[in-house]
Tab-separated table of C-alpha atoms and ligand atoms in Angstrom:
chain	number	residue	atom	x	y	z
A	1430	UNK	CA	32.044	-19.260	-56.419
A	1431	UNK	CA	29.079	-17.736	-58.176
A	1432	UNK	CA	27.263	-21.058	-58.182
A	1433	UNK	CA	27.618	-21.412	-54.413
A	1434	UNK	CA	26.309	-17.846	-53.905
A	1435	UNK	CA	23.234	-18.739	-55.958
A	1436	UNK	CA	22.647	-21.857	-53.926
A	1437	UNK	CA	22.860	-19.900	-50.654
A	1438	UNK	CA	20.457	-17.255	-52.015
A	1439	UNK	CA	18.065	-19.998	-53.051
A	1440	UNK	CA	18.224	-21.609	-49.618
A	1441	UNK	CA	17.613	-18.273	-47.884
A	1442	UNK	CA	14.689	-17.573	-50.231
A	1443	UNK	CA	13.159	-20.977	-49.566
A	1444	UNK	CA	13.686	-20.553	-45.853
A	1445	UNK	CA	11.929	-17.154	-45.753
A	1446	UNK	CA	9.132	-18.585	-47.860
A	1447	UNK	CA	8.629	-21.389	-45.407
A	1448	UNK	CA	8.561	-18.924	-42.496
A	1449	UNK	CA	5.998	-16.884	-44.417
A	1450	UNK	CA	3.897	-19.965	-45.044
A	1451	UNK	CA	4.070	-21.104	-41.466
A	1452	UNK	CA	3.117	-17.598	-40.324
A	1453	UNK	CA	-0.034	-17.884	-42.396
A	1454	UNK	CA	-0.592	-21.383	-41.307
A	1455	UNK	CA	-1.282	-21.109	-37.590
A	1456	UNK	CA	-1.752	-24.852	-37.443
A	1457	UNK	CA	1.848	-25.066	-36.375
A	1458	UNK	CA	2.441	-28.279	-38.293
A	1459	UNK	CA	6.204	-28.597	-38.578
A	1460	UNK	CA	7.889	-29.311	-35.312
A	1461	UNK	CA	9.237	-32.562	-36.703
A	1462	UNK	CA	12.978	-32.574	-37.156
A	1463	UNK	CA	13.777	-33.910	-40.608
A	1464	UNK	CA	15.406	-37.294	-40.776
A	1465	UNK	CA	14.414	-38.224	-37.230
A	1466	UNK	CA	12.321	-41.349	-37.034
A	1467	UNK	CA	9.129	-41.288	-34.983
A	1468	UNK	CA	7.392	-44.473	-33.894
A	1469	UNK	CA	3.598	-44.453	-33.849
A	1470	UNK	CA	2.171	-44.933	-30.342
A	1471	UNK	CA	-0.403	-47.674	-29.864
A	1472	UNK	CA	-3.673	-46.145	-28.617
A	1473	UNK	CA	-6.555	-48.131	-27.140
A	1474	UNK	CA	-10.200	-47.540	-26.308
A	1475	UNK	CA	-11.368	-48.123	-22.725
A	1476	UNK	CA	-11.367	-50.491	-20.855
A	1477	UNK	CA	-8.186	-51.651	-22.586
A	1478	UNK	CA	-4.633	-50.338	-22.374
A	1479	UNK	CA	-1.748	-50.640	-24.853
A	1480	UNK	CA	0.946	-53.277	-24.401
A	1481	UNK	CA	3.495	-52.708	-21.653
A	1482	UNK	CA	6.686	-51.078	-22.953
A	1483	UNK	CA	9.104	-53.195	-20.921
A	1484	UNK	CA	12.700	-52.089	-20.922
A	1485	UNK	CA	12.751	-50.075	-24.124
A	1486	UNK	CA	15.013	-47.026	-24.368
A	1487	UNK	CA	13.529	-43.507	-24.512
A	1488	UNK	CA	12.446	-42.919	-28.122
A	1489	UNK	CA	10.715	-40.503	-30.460
A	1490	UNK	CA	7.011	-41.273	-30.365
A	1491	UNK	CA	4.231	-39.924	-32.539
A	1492	UNK	CA	0.663	-39.717	-31.182
A	1493	UNK	CA	-2.315	-39.098	-33.483
A	1494	UNK	CA	-5.531	-38.291	-31.660
A	1495	UNK	CA	-8.775	-37.176	-33.291
A	1496	UNK	CA	-11.530	-35.256	-31.514
A	1497	UNK	CA	-15.010	-36.490	-32.402
A	1498	UNK	CA	-18.301	-34.965	-31.215
A	1499	UNK	CA	-20.945	-37.660	-31.204
A	1500	UNK	CA	-24.242	-38.773	-29.705
A	1501	UNK	CA	-24.237	-41.979	-27.685
A	1502	UNK	CA	-26.017	-43.760	-24.831
A	1503	UNK	CA	-25.393	-42.588	-21.266
A	1504	UNK	CA	-28.026	-44.920	-19.724
A	1505	UNK	CA	-30.864	-47.190	-20.813
A	1506	UNK	CA	-32.962	-45.158	-23.270
A	1507	UNK	CA	-30.997	-41.974	-22.540
A	1508	UNK	CA	-28.489	-40.417	-24.929
A	1509	UNK	CA	-26.055	-37.545	-24.702
A	1510	UNK	CA	-23.890	-35.567	-27.106
A	1511	UNK	CA	-20.373	-36.481	-25.994
A	1512	UNK	CA	-17.249	-34.617	-27.085
A	1513	UNK	CA	-14.507	-37.229	-27.254
A	1514	UNK	CA	-10.805	-37.774	-27.747
A	1515	UNK	CA	-10.693	-40.678	-30.184
A	1516	UNK	CA	-14.418	-41.479	-30.247
A	1517	UNK	CA	-14.835	-42.749	-26.675
A	1518	UNK	CA	-15.322	-41.465	-23.131
A	1519	UNK	CA	-12.774	-41.538	-21.660
A	1520	UNK	CA	-10.487	-40.847	-24.619
A	1521	UNK	CA	-7.888	-43.217	-26.055
A	1522	UNK	CA	-5.287	-44.480	-23.575
A	1523	UNK	CA	-1.780	-43.241	-24.398
A	1524	UNK	CA	1.272	-45.145	-23.129
A	1525	UNK	CA	4.791	-43.748	-23.315
A	1526	UNK	CA	8.089	-44.220	-21.502
A	1527	UNK	CA	9.902	-41.818	-19.188
A	1528	UNK	CA	12.328	-39.823	-21.354
A	1529	UNK	CA	10.336	-40.244	-24.598
A	1530	UNK	CA	10.109	-37.295	-26.967
A	1531	UNK	CA	6.490	-37.083	-28.115
A	1532	UNK	CA	5.238	-35.426	-31.273
A	1533	UNK	CA	1.526	-34.907	-30.694
A	1534	UNK	CA	-0.891	-34.520	-33.610
A	1535	UNK	CA	-4.328	-33.327	-32.513
A	1536	UNK	CA	-7.007	-33.468	-35.202
A	1537	UNK	CA	-10.436	-31.901	-34.904
A	1538	UNK	CA	-12.891	-33.865	-37.066
A	1539	UNK	CA	-14.379	-31.741	-39.895
A	1540	UNK	CA	-17.942	-32.639	-38.799
A	1541	UNK	CA	-17.398	-31.187	-35.326
A	1542	UNK	CA	-18.975	-27.871	-34.380
A	1543	UNK	CA	-16.426	-26.414	-31.982
A	1544	UNK	CA	-12.728	-25.718	-31.580
A	1545	UNK	CA	-10.944	-27.851	-28.965
A	1546	UNK	CA	-7.450	-28.299	-27.553
A	1547	UNK	CA	-5.611	-30.606	-25.159
A	1548	UNK	CA	-3.897	-30.123	-21.815
A	1549	UNK	CA	-1.860	-33.203	-20.861
A	1550	UNK	CA	-0.879	-33.247	-17.205
A	1551	UNK	CA	2.219	-35.244	-18.226
A	1552	UNK	CA	3.604	-32.231	-20.075
A	1553	UNK	CA	6.064	-29.764	-18.591
A	1554	UNK	CA	5.196	-26.606	-20.516
A	1555	UNK	CA	2.603	-23.875	-20.752
A	1556	UNK	CA	-0.954	-25.148	-20.468
A	1557	UNK	CA	0.261	-28.732	-20.766
A	1558	UNK	CA	0.059	-28.190	-24.505
A	1559	UNK	CA	-3.228	-26.299	-24.490
A	1560	UNK	CA	-1.591	-23.112	-25.700
A	1561	UNK	CA	-0.244	-24.856	-28.809
A	1562	UNK	CA	-3.182	-27.042	-29.660
A	1563	UNK	CA	-6.313	-24.941	-30.135
A	1564	UNK	CA	-7.701	-26.536	-33.271
A	1565	UNK	CA	-10.718	-25.605	-35.400
A	1566	UNK	CA	-12.935	-28.301	-36.927
A	1567	UNK	CA	-11.241	-29.840	-39.967
A	1568	UNK	CA	-7.781	-28.792	-38.794
A	1569	UNK	CA	-4.787	-30.340	-37.076
A	1570	UNK	CA	-2.266	-29.019	-34.549
A	1571	UNK	CA	1.174	-30.402	-33.855
A	1572	UNK	CA	3.331	-29.791	-30.803
A	1573	UNK	CA	6.003	-31.801	-29.050
A	1574	UNK	CA	7.242	-32.432	-25.553
A	1575	UNK	CA	9.536	-34.680	-23.577
A	1576	UNK	CA	7.997	-36.695	-20.730
A	1577	UNK	CA	10.352	-36.423	-17.784
A	1578	UNK	CA	8.115	-37.475	-14.872
A	1579	UNK	CA	6.839	-41.045	-14.693
A	1580	UNK	CA	3.240	-41.567	-13.566
A	1581	UNK	CA	-0.375	-41.842	-14.657
A	1582	UNK	CA	-1.675	-38.506	-15.913
A	1583	UNK	CA	-5.028	-37.093	-16.954
A	1584	UNK	CA	-5.410	-35.219	-20.208
A	1585	UNK	CA	-8.407	-33.042	-20.996
A	1586	UNK	CA	-9.704	-30.295	-23.201
A	1587	UNK	CA	-9.043	-26.797	-21.903
A	1588	UNK	CA	-11.115	-24.720	-24.292
A	1589	UNK	CA	-13.508	-22.187	-22.778
A	1590	UNK	CA	-15.879	-22.837	-21.168
A	1591	UNK	CA	-13.449	-25.427	-19.808
A	1592	UNK	CA	-15.920	-26.988	-17.387
A	1593	UNK	CA	-18.388	-27.663	-20.175
A	1594	UNK	CA	-15.804	-29.328	-22.430
A	1595	UNK	CA	-14.718	-31.610	-19.593
A	1596	UNK	CA	-18.322	-32.273	-18.528
A	1597	UNK	CA	-19.066	-33.478	-22.054
A	1598	UNK	CA	-16.436	-36.205	-21.768
A	1599	UNK	CA	-13.224	-34.572	-22.970
A	1600	UNK	CA	-10.693	-36.425	-20.824
A	1601	UNK	CA	-8.485	-39.494	-20.852
A	1602	UNK	CA	-5.259	-40.937	-19.452
A	1603	UNK	CA	-1.624	-40.929	-20.520
A	1604	UNK	CA	0.696	-43.327	-18.714
A	1605	UNK	CA	4.375	-42.448	-18.523
A	1606	UNK	CA	6.014	-45.722	-17.612
A	1607	UNK	CA	8.980	-45.369	-15.263
A	1608	UNK	CA	12.500	-46.251	-16.509
A	1609	UNK	CA	12.447	-49.309	-14.258
A	1610	UNK	CA	9.207	-51.008	-15.350
A	1611	UNK	CA	6.393	-51.654	-12.889
A	1612	UNK	CA	6.043	-55.322	-11.891
A	1613	UNK	CA	4.291	-57.423	-14.511
A	1614	UNK	CA	0.607	-58.291	-14.072
A	1615	UNK	CA	-1.756	-60.598	-15.980
A	1616	UNK	CA	-4.572	-58.188	-16.807
A	1617	UNK	CA	-4.525	-54.426	-17.187
A	1618	UNK	CA	-7.641	-52.266	-17.493
A	1619	UNK	CA	-8.546	-48.622	-18.021
A	1620	UNK	CA	-11.406	-47.175	-15.957
A	1621	UNK	CA	-12.232	-43.493	-15.689
A	1622	UNK	CA	-14.969	-41.841	-13.700
A	1623	UNK	CA	-16.935	-38.791	-14.781
A	1624	UNK	CA	-19.955	-36.801	-13.589
A	1625	UNK	CA	-22.653	-35.696	-16.046
A	1626	UNK	CA	-25.282	-32.978	-15.853
A	1627	UNK	CA	-28.437	-33.378	-17.914
A	1628	UNK	CA	-31.512	-31.208	-18.424
A	1629	UNK	CA	-33.746	-34.074	-17.263
A	1630	UNK	CA	-33.380	-36.120	-14.091
A	1631	UNK	CA	-31.559	-39.455	-13.972
A	1632	UNK	CA	-33.466	-41.872	-16.177
A	1633	UNK	CA	-35.464	-39.261	-18.140
A	1634	UNK	CA	-35.615	-40.758	-21.619
A	1635	UNK	CA	-34.295	-39.461	-24.931
A	1636	UNK	CA	-31.468	-37.108	-25.880
A	1637	UNK	CA	-30.540	-35.043	-22.832
A	1638	UNK	CA	-28.756	-31.720	-23.292
A	1639	UNK	CA	-26.009	-30.519	-20.917
A	1640	UNK	CA	-27.246	-28.451	-17.957
A	1641	UNK	CA	-24.794	-25.700	-17.048
A	1642	UNK	CA	-26.561	-24.591	-13.858
A	1643	UNK	CA	-26.541	-28.129	-12.397
A	1644	UNK	CA	-22.837	-28.346	-13.299
A	1645	UNK	CA	-22.111	-25.111	-11.465
A	1646	UNK	CA	-24.068	-26.354	-8.450
A	1647	UNK	CA	-22.139	-29.658	-8.672
A	1648	UNK	CA	-25.357	-31.707	-8.730
A	1649	UNK	CA	-24.805	-34.454	-11.300
A	1650	UNK	CA	-27.576	-36.668	-12.617
A	1651	UNK	CA	-25.079	-39.331	-13.648
A	1652	UNK	CA	-21.789	-40.439	-12.141
A	1653	UNK	CA	-20.376	-43.195	-14.311
A	1654	UNK	CA	-17.345	-45.262	-15.203
A	1655	UNK	CA	-16.222	-45.155	-18.834
A	1656	UNK	CA	-18.832	-42.728	-20.070
A	1657	UNK	CA	-22.120	-44.535	-19.445
A	1658	UNK	CA	-24.189	-46.413	-16.906
A	1659	UNK	CA	-23.376	-50.062	-17.487
A	1660	UNK	CA	-20.254	-49.424	-19.635
A	1661	UNK	CA	-18.395	-52.124	-17.691
A	1662	UNK	CA	-21.161	-54.376	-16.388
A	1663	UNK	CA	-22.936	-57.492	-17.691
A	1664	UNK	CA	-21.241	-58.852	-20.799
A	1665	UNK	CA	-18.992	-55.774	-20.893
A	1666	UNK	CA	-17.566	-56.548	-17.444
A	1667	UNK	CA	-13.838	-56.660	-16.820
A	1668	UNK	CA	-12.694	-60.278	-16.519
A	1669	UNK	CA	-9.925	-62.256	-14.847
A	1670	UNK	CA	-9.164	-65.796	-13.773
A	1671	UNK	CA	-8.506	-66.969	-10.238
A	1672	UNK	CA	-4.812	-66.534	-9.446
A	1673	UNK	CA	-4.256	-63.635	-11.862
A	1674	UNK	CA	-2.889	-60.244	-10.948
A	1675	UNK	CA	-5.108	-57.391	-12.086
A	1676	UNK	CA	-4.039	-53.773	-12.502
A	1677	UNK	CA	-6.543	-50.979	-12.989
A	1678	UNK	CA	-5.482	-47.576	-14.249
A	1679	UNK	CA	-8.105	-45.305	-12.714
A	1680	UNK	CA	-8.698	-41.765	-13.764
A	1681	UNK	CA	-11.204	-39.170	-12.706
A	1682	UNK	CA	-12.231	-36.639	-15.331
A	1683	UNK	CA	-14.613	-34.897	-12.941
A	1684	UNK	CA	-15.438	-32.163	-13.773
A	1685	UNK	CA	-16.504	-31.782	-10.140
A	1686	UNK	CA	-16.528	-34.878	-7.947
A	1687	UNK	CA	-13.655	-36.744	-6.336
A	1688	UNK	CA	-13.973	-40.515	-6.327
A	1689	UNK	CA	-13.730	-42.967	-3.441
A	1690	UNK	CA	-12.689	-45.866	-5.644
A	1691	UNK	CA	-13.492	-49.286	-4.202
A	1692	UNK	CA	-13.848	-52.872	-5.397
A	1693	UNK	CA	-16.386	-54.752	-3.265
A	1694	UNK	CA	-14.848	-57.985	-1.978
A	1695	UNK	CA	-11.237	-57.164	-2.852
A	1696	UNK	CA	-8.342	-55.382	-1.190
A	1697	UNK	CA	-5.784	-53.504	-3.240
A	1698	UNK	CA	-2.364	-55.101	-2.712
A	1699	UNK	CA	-0.643	-52.036	-4.154
A	1700	UNK	CA	-1.880	-48.508	-4.750
A	1701	UNK	CA	0.267	-46.070	-6.659
A	1702	UNK	CA	-1.120	-43.114	-4.758
A	1703	UNK	CA	-2.504	-40.384	-7.023
A	1704	UNK	CA	-0.835	-42.142	-9.955
A	1705	UNK	CA	2.643	-41.188	-8.697
A	1706	UNK	CA	5.615	-43.154	-7.405
A	1707	UNK	CA	4.563	-43.669	-3.795
A	1708	UNK	CA	3.139	-47.149	-3.253
A	1709	UNK	CA	0.749	-47.993	-0.432
A	1710	UNK	CA	-0.334	-51.551	0.454
A	1711	UNK	CA	-3.526	-53.249	1.666
A	1712	UNK	CA	-5.928	-50.473	0.797
A	1713	UNK	CA	-9.737	-50.779	0.776
A	1714	UNK	CA	-10.708	-47.489	-0.868
A	1715	UNK	CA	-8.473	-45.003	-2.633
A	1716	UNK	CA	-9.245	-41.378	-3.293
A	1717	UNK	CA	-9.012	-40.246	-6.914
A	1718	UNK	CA	-9.114	-36.461	-7.272
A	1719	UNK	CA	-10.897	-34.712	-10.120
A	1720	UNK	CA	-8.179	-34.307	-12.731
A	1721	UNK	CA	-6.166	-37.039	-11.037
A	1722	UNK	CA	-5.551	-40.758	-11.044
A	1723	UNK	CA	-4.454	-43.864	-9.168
A	1724	UNK	CA	-3.084	-47.248	-10.125
A	1725	UNK	CA	-4.266	-50.277	-8.169
A	1726	UNK	CA	-2.939	-53.853	-8.275
A	1727	UNK	CA	-4.538	-56.887	-6.714
A	1728	UNK	CA	-4.412	-60.621	-7.080
A	1729	UNK	CA	-7.802	-62.283	-7.486
A	1730	UNK	CA	-7.922	-65.387	-5.298
A	1731	UNK	CA	-11.551	-66.489	-5.459
A	1732	UNK	CA	-14.220	-66.544	-8.165
A	1733	UNK	CA	-17.157	-64.151	-8.129
A	1734	UNK	CA	-18.506	-60.862	-9.404
A	1735	UNK	CA	-16.574	-58.035	-7.817
A	1736	UNK	CA	-18.521	-54.796	-7.975
A	1737	UNK	CA	-16.528	-51.654	-8.715
A	1738	UNK	CA	-17.960	-48.509	-7.140
A	1739	UNK	CA	-17.438	-44.957	-6.108
A	1740	UNK	CA	-18.053	-45.603	-2.410
A	1741	UNK	CA	-19.910	-42.307	-2.137
A	1742	UNK	CA	-22.574	-44.900	-2.453
A	1743	UNK	CA	-25.640	-43.099	-3.780
A	1744	UNK	CA	-23.528	-42.363	-6.851
A	1745	UNK	CA	-23.113	-46.091	-7.314
A	1746	UNK	CA	-26.659	-47.333	-6.820
A	1747	UNK	CA	-28.537	-44.285	-8.012
A	1748	UNK	CA	-26.341	-42.449	-10.511
A	1749	UNK	CA	-24.521	-45.196	-12.396
A	1750	UNK	CA	-21.057	-45.494	-10.790
A	1751	UNK	CA	-20.999	-49.273	-10.913
A	1752	UNK	CA	-18.695	-51.612	-12.785
A	1753	UNK	CA	-17.982	-55.314	-12.540
A	1754	UNK	CA	-14.964	-57.547	-12.495
A	1755	UNK	CA	-15.994	-61.130	-13.169
A	1756	UNK	CA	-13.530	-63.669	-11.868
A	1757	UNK	CA	-13.829	-67.279	-12.940
A	1758	UNK	CA	-12.001	-70.350	-11.693
A	1759	UNK	CA	-11.924	-72.826	-8.862
A	1760	UNK	CA	-13.148	-71.883	-5.418
A	1761	UNK	CA	-10.792	-71.636	-2.497
A	1762	UNK	CA	-12.825	-72.676	0.539
A	1763	UNK	CA	-9.915	-71.943	2.825
A	1764	UNK	CA	-10.092	-68.257	1.827
A	1765	UNK	CA	-13.813	-67.868	1.352
A	1766	UNK	CA	-16.571	-70.374	1.727
A	1767	UNK	CA	-19.691	-68.238	1.620
A	1768	UNK	CA	-22.300	-67.908	-1.078
A	1769	UNK	CA	-21.767	-66.446	-4.504
A	1770	UNK	CA	-24.897	-64.515	-5.322
A	1771	UNK	CA	-24.908	-61.394	-7.466
A	1772	UNK	CA	-28.422	-60.535	-6.311
A	1773	UNK	CA	-27.171	-59.072	-3.091
A	1774	UNK	CA	-26.183	-56.008	-5.139
A	1775	UNK	CA	-28.017	-56.607	-8.364
A	1776	UNK	CA	-31.690	-56.694	-9.112
A	1777	UNK	CA	-33.381	-59.520	-10.933
A	1778	UNK	CA	-32.409	-60.042	-14.545
A	1779	UNK	CA	-28.828	-58.955	-14.008
A	1780	UNK	CA	-29.622	-55.256	-14.138
A	1781	UNK	CA	-28.266	-52.933	-11.527
A	1782	UNK	CA	-30.398	-52.118	-8.540
A	1783	UNK	CA	-31.316	-48.510	-9.054
A	1784	UNK	CA	-33.616	-47.711	-6.181
A	1785	UNK	CA	-35.181	-45.257	-6.383
A	1786	UNK	CA	-34.995	-44.505	-10.066
A	1787	UNK	CA	-36.644	-45.144	-13.407
A	1788	UNK	CA	-33.463	-46.200	-15.190
A	1789	UNK	CA	-34.993	-49.448	-16.348
A	1790	UNK	CA	-37.160	-48.893	-19.399
A	1791	UNK	CA	-40.095	-51.208	-19.821
A	1792	UNK	CA	-42.514	-51.544	-22.698
A	1793	UNK	CA	-46.172	-50.673	-22.080
A	1794	UNK	CA	-48.018	-53.689	-20.684
A	1795	UNK	CA	-50.569	-55.156	-23.092
A	1796	UNK	CA	-52.570	-57.094	-20.508
A	1797	UNK	CA	-52.774	-57.856	-16.801
A	1798	UNK	CA	-50.317	-60.730	-17.084
A	1799	UNK	CA	-47.635	-58.498	-18.642
A	1800	UNK	CA	-48.393	-55.771	-16.136
A	1801	UNK	CA	-47.758	-58.184	-13.272
A	1802	UNK	CA	-44.540	-59.420	-14.884
A	1803	UNK	CA	-43.182	-55.864	-15.316
A	1804	UNK	CA	-44.407	-54.966	-11.849
A	1805	UNK	CA	-42.355	-57.791	-10.390
A	1806	UNK	CA	-39.204	-56.161	-11.769
A	1807	UNK	CA	-40.213	-52.728	-10.482
A	1808	UNK	CA	-40.756	-54.366	-7.098
A	1809	UNK	CA	-37.341	-56.078	-7.143
A	1810	UNK	CA	-35.641	-52.817	-8.051
A	1811	UNK	CA	-37.498	-50.423	-5.804
A	1812	UNK	CA	-39.309	-52.075	-2.926
A	1813	UNK	CA	-37.516	-55.201	-1.655
A	1814	UNK	CA	-34.856	-53.253	0.210
A	1815	UNK	CA	-37.576	-52.184	2.667
A	1816	UNK	CA	-40.629	-54.403	2.244
A	1817	UNK	CA	-38.506	-57.555	1.632
A	1818	UNK	CA	-38.738	-60.039	-1.238
A	1819	UNK	CA	-41.546	-61.987	0.429
A	1820	UNK	CA	-43.510	-58.812	1.176
A	1821	UNK	CA	-43.360	-59.436	4.923
A	1822	UNK	CA	-41.665	-56.133	5.738
A	1823	UNK	CA	-39.426	-55.744	8.777
A	1824	UNK	CA	-40.774	-55.654	12.298
A	1825	UNK	CA	-40.731	-52.186	13.766
A	1826	UNK	CA	-39.587	-50.550	10.563
A	1827	UNK	CA	-41.347	-51.470	7.336
A	1828	UNK	CA	-44.965	-52.610	7.164
A	1829	UNK	CA	-45.878	-55.857	5.401
A	1830	UNK	CA	-47.387	-55.760	1.916
A	1831	UNK	CA	-48.340	-59.425	2.285
A	1832	UNK	CA	-52.023	-59.836	3.256
A	1833	UNK	CA	-51.977	-56.139	4.123
A	1834	UNK	CA	-55.405	-55.036	5.331
A	1835	UNK	CA	-54.269	-51.428	4.882
A	1836	UNK	CA	-53.409	-51.986	1.220
A	1837	UNK	CA	-56.425	-54.059	0.304
A	1838	UNK	CA	-58.880	-51.683	2.012
A	1839	UNK	CA	-58.192	-48.671	-0.216
A	1840	UNK	CA	-56.435	-48.994	-3.564
A	1841	UNK	CA	-56.655	-45.273	-4.402
A	1842	UNK	CA	-54.843	-44.569	-1.153
A	1843	UNK	CA	-52.124	-47.033	-2.217
A	1844	UNK	CA	-51.717	-45.179	-5.523
A	1845	UNK	CA	-51.297	-41.916	-3.627
A	1846	UNK	CA	-48.658	-43.477	-1.382
A	1847	UNK	CA	-46.642	-44.533	-4.402
A	1848	UNK	CA	-47.000	-41.144	-6.081
A	1849	UNK	CA	-46.190	-39.046	-3.017
A	1850	UNK	CA	-44.514	-41.235	-0.422
A	1851	UNK	CA	-45.968	-41.617	3.071
A	1852	UNK	CA	-45.208	-40.523	6.576
A	1853	UNK	CA	-46.997	-40.532	9.880
A	1854	UNK	CA	-48.503	-43.314	11.957
A	1855	UNK	CA	-50.442	-46.080	10.239
A	1856	UNK	CA	-51.686	-49.469	11.414
A	1857	UNK	CA	-51.163	-52.511	9.221
A	1858	UNK	CA	-52.566	-55.882	10.289
A	1859	UNK	CA	-52.893	-54.638	13.836
A	1860	UNK	CA	-49.339	-53.329	14.135
A	1861	UNK	CA	-48.555	-49.653	14.329
A	1862	UNK	CA	-45.820	-48.163	12.079
A	1863	UNK	CA	-44.663	-44.574	12.286
A	1864	UNK	CA	-41.956	-44.122	9.747
A	1865	UNK	CA	-41.270	-42.637	6.317
A	1866	UNK	CA	-41.674	-44.161	2.898
A	1867	UNK	CA	-39.790	-41.918	0.461
A	1868	UNK	CA	-41.349	-40.570	-2.717
A	1869	UNK	CA	-39.903	-42.816	-5.395
A	1870	UNK	CA	-39.108	-41.639	-8.921
A	1871	UNK	CA	-41.528	-43.997	-10.672
A	1872	UNK	CA	-43.602	-43.369	-13.773
A	1873	UNK	CA	-47.380	-43.799	-13.649
A	1874	UNK	CA	-46.988	-46.947	-15.742
A	1875	UNK	CA	-44.482	-48.401	-13.247
A	1876	UNK	CA	-46.773	-47.577	-10.317
A	1877	UNK	CA	-49.674	-49.345	-12.063
A	1878	UNK	CA	-47.432	-52.334	-12.722
A	1879	UNK	CA	-45.985	-52.659	-9.242
A	1880	UNK	CA	-49.343	-52.236	-7.501
A	1881	UNK	CA	-50.934	-54.804	-9.805
A	1882	UNK	CA	-48.049	-57.121	-8.980
A	1883	UNK	CA	-48.364	-56.834	-5.209
A	1884	UNK	CA	-52.189	-57.068	-5.341
A	1885	UNK	CA	-51.802	-60.362	-7.195
A	1886	UNK	CA	-49.042	-61.675	-4.923
A	1887	UNK	CA	-48.496	-62.375	-1.252
A	1888	UNK	CA	-52.099	-63.524	-0.745
A	1889	UNK	CA	-53.541	-60.087	-1.454
A	1890	UNK	CA	-56.976	-59.446	-2.939
A	1891	UNK	CA	-56.042	-59.342	-6.639
A	1892	UNK	CA	-57.315	-56.919	-9.299
A	1893	UNK	CA	-55.606	-54.523	-11.676
A	1894	UNK	CA	-54.459	-50.927	-11.336
A	1895	UNK	CA	-54.247	-49.233	-14.748
A	1896	UNK	CA	-51.956	-46.411	-15.782
A	1897	UNK	CA	-54.979	-44.163	-16.352
A	1898	UNK	CA	-56.125	-44.779	-12.771
A	1899	UNK	CA	-52.707	-43.712	-11.532
A	1900	UNK	CA	-52.581	-40.639	-13.764
A	1901	UNK	CA	-56.052	-39.522	-12.639
A	1902	UNK	CA	-55.357	-40.003	-8.933
A	1903	UNK	CA	-54.786	-36.588	-7.386
A	1904	UNK	CA	-54.676	-35.451	-3.803
B	103	CU	CU1	-13.056	-29.256	-26.128
């Protein structure tokens, strides 16, 4: 009898002690029920997603996610200090099953400077978990939830100032697979759009700090897929083979813009609208809200490079919202028998056409020959859309640069045109033009290069324009 009393006292003492400890320890670490087994969730970095879960029963799942603040490239020669879930923008992809009980461990890396938390839109509960997950650098928070609604959900940081944490890249996707699995596909990818606000303009080199006033005005310098211009282009493109079914899990972290998600040259066979259970068919462009998602499925029938864009199209060609899906395999002339030529959307050298922008960084030319070679690229990226690749211009709209008497007569005037743009009536080779050439965002070096290129091409008079000449040319 006495022995049992002692045991009970000891248990009560231990219990109060543990309450005391947990009261001191606001990290809230012990939601785990003893003896219950938790399976570690597979997490993946974009553009990849974890394996499909098939028919598995609802289970206890443990997720470990670490917040890492780190500098990385946002464009050619431009870097940014990203705040990330799992080291990437967007954060690690989480995949669970409807009915799962999730124990979520959020770690804040000891080298980070700020506290962060997480709000998962898949969570039914206050703040989507934000209220239980505010975590200081070097600490960890644990909370748990049951996922009862299937769908594709955004997660993000919700620490004040919330907009700034999201703008710095703190978002990702969690997929709650429905009880009855979605139809199988051959390739699954993870693509998330985000808008970024930098102190400098698009293309300004070096480390660019966040610009709060641009963010408030909703005027982004970059709109990108997967955290950077070119994150899914070139040799980082998404891939598939002719005949395969492709599924893209699309998210939009915002913080501000909604996305008109479109794949040039494809039609979505199925769209899980807003990432929910309603399926639409035969869709060209689907709207992805800020803080929202969509799932698109399509079979690829012909080879080619399929360009992924936000069809608010200046974002694509001028702010970075371009990705690529490269499909290889046999042609199907019955479906499509036209040309396959990337250059319709892409500038020479495989880079993205960025007119008008300075996103392509070039070394300083060492001699006239190099200057002409660099100038050719500037021309391909910034001038051909109007003046045409052969420099002939377009009748009634854009004057010719080929054998242009106007150009060859006054080179200082040409420099001014490239620095300031041009409007008003002019006469070139006897034809009158009265239109507008926009002021392009070119550096003095690029202007020197492109002018030297056109002077030495298209039967013009030759010569060299130096960077110093451009710099010293004022109105
Ligand atoms: Cu944060």
